[in-house]
Amino acid sequence: MTSTAGTSYTLIPNQKYRRSNRRSRQRCNILDTDSQSLSTLGYFKTLPLEIFHMVLNYLSVKDISMLSMVSKTISNHLINYISTPSGNRRLLLQDFHNLELPGKREGSYILEHYKSLGLLLKRCTLLLPTKDRLKYIHKVLSEVSCFKLNGCPSPLHCLGLQCYGVFLQILTAGWDELECHRVFNFLCELSNLPRKVQTVVSSKPGSARKLELRIRLYCRSVLLNHWIHRSDSAFWLTRILKPWPMVNQARLLYIIFGPVSSLDGHVVWQKMIEGPTDETSLKGLADAIKLLYDTEAREWTADDVISLVDELSVVPREWLMENNARLLILSGNNVCFTFMASKAVNGRAVELARLMVFLALVCEKDLYCMDWAVKMMQKVCKIFSTPGERTSFLQCVENAFAHMVMDMLQAVLSGDRDEEDSSFLNLFHLVNAQANFHKEILYLTMRSNGSTA
């Protein structure tokens, strides 16, 4: 049996060995981390930061945005570069009033630049929460005065708000509704938009003309004009309108999409009251109404939209019926029929009959097919529950034609003619409208009788 008393080697305690091993591994981890951090910079790790920034000056904004996706480390370097004075000068172009620079197509180059910048900042801030992304982007853009609602002294001749709009469109493309709600709230806070809207919708129309113009330009250029999908446009228009009561929604809709002066761009409040207007003056309003009536505008019911159209027709006072009829035609078949059906259901047959006559008059003036008006009347007739109600409505239509002809004839005979002799011209159009309207009814009756013979 061998004795252990004479053993000459010393055992190293296990605990001491483990502690020494841990320290060794920590040193290795630190070296690995530093190595990984450097490796994510690729060949740029050999360059001083100043040289790296000089290299960036030779890249397009699109190329820099591609570079930002290489690694988190490079992305962080780019975020720092954007915040430097040289990065600001390079990326935040402010030629918003130079619309005809040599070789450039009226400002399109600067819009493309801000699209690319939106993509760059979208990629650089990809890993940040929405709130932090918005704070950083505001910090970058805060010095650009033309991006602010009241920032530019000459807003009608400035592309600043349009550039801001395309930037935001690219930045937020693909974001979910909750994030877009945060964006809207953030913009409202920065621009103080709710308080400014409160001022114009509660004041006498036209009393704050400059503010009306700035709200119109901000809402259209920043929030509404640049979306590709109708659902996106409906979302942002809903955000603008929904916080307000219906009467204020109508006022705000008119401010944003109503007719404006060709001289100074200010909203023309008397356009719908003083005389018949043209399609151009109503197209913006009609497109907005169609957008809200669309099934993609989930927060609006048909009743909501029809109520909005009703309120709109008395902004700032009751419109001429011809302008009402033209707006309904431009708003599309669904809106027009639903509006008329609501009057039929609510027992407003006389008012409905008068509107029917003006629909025929607009079809005559604007060269629409008169059979459209007749078919619309056919659909409306089906809303009435009894033959007696339908007969009464048709009698009201004929009475409306007769009364309008007599009123216009009296205006002609009174001799109060303007330079364009508009009273005689209106009578001429109305008589032709009546003839063509009844001609289409006769054609429809004869075709129906022929098919049953």
PDB file of C-alpha atoms in Angstrom, residues 408-425 427:
ATOM      1  CA  MET A 408     -86.750  83.516 -65.122  1.00  0.00           C
ATOM      2  CA  LEU A 409     -89.124  84.909 -67.753  1.00  0.00           C
ATOM      3  CA  GLN A 410     -90.139  87.670 -65.345  1.00  0.00           C
ATOM      4  CA  ALA A 411     -86.459  88.509 -64.806  1.00  0.00           C
ATOM      5  CA  VAL A 412     -85.972  88.783 -68.577  1.00  0.00           C
ATOM      6  CA  LEU A 413     -89.069  90.971 -69.086  1.00  0.00           C
ATOM      7  CA  SER A 414     -88.108  93.275 -66.233  1.00  0.00           C
ATOM      8  CA  GLY A 415     -85.179  94.467 -68.355  1.00  0.00           C
ATOM      9  CA  ASP A 416     -82.601  94.174 -65.542  1.00  0.00           C
ATOM     10  CA  ARG A 417     -79.859  92.697 -67.695  1.00  0.00           C
ATOM     11  CA  ASP A 418     -76.141  92.535 -66.961  1.00  0.00           C
ATOM     12  CA  GLU A 419     -73.319  92.641 -69.509  1.00  0.00           C
ATOM     13  CA  GLU A 420     -73.528  88.906 -70.181  1.00  0.00           C
ATOM     14  CA  ASP A 421     -77.347  88.954 -70.366  1.00  0.00           C
ATOM     15  CA  SER A 422     -77.303  86.044 -67.884  1.00  0.00           C
ATOM     16  CA  SER A 423     -81.062  86.129 -67.135  1.00  0.00           C
ATOM     17  CA  PHE A 424     -81.936  85.390 -70.760  1.00  0.00           C
ATOM     18  CA  LEU A 425     -79.190  82.755 -70.979  1.00  0.00           C
ATOM     19  CA  LEU A 427     -84.005  80.938 -69.285  1.00  0.00           C
TER      20      LEU A 427
END
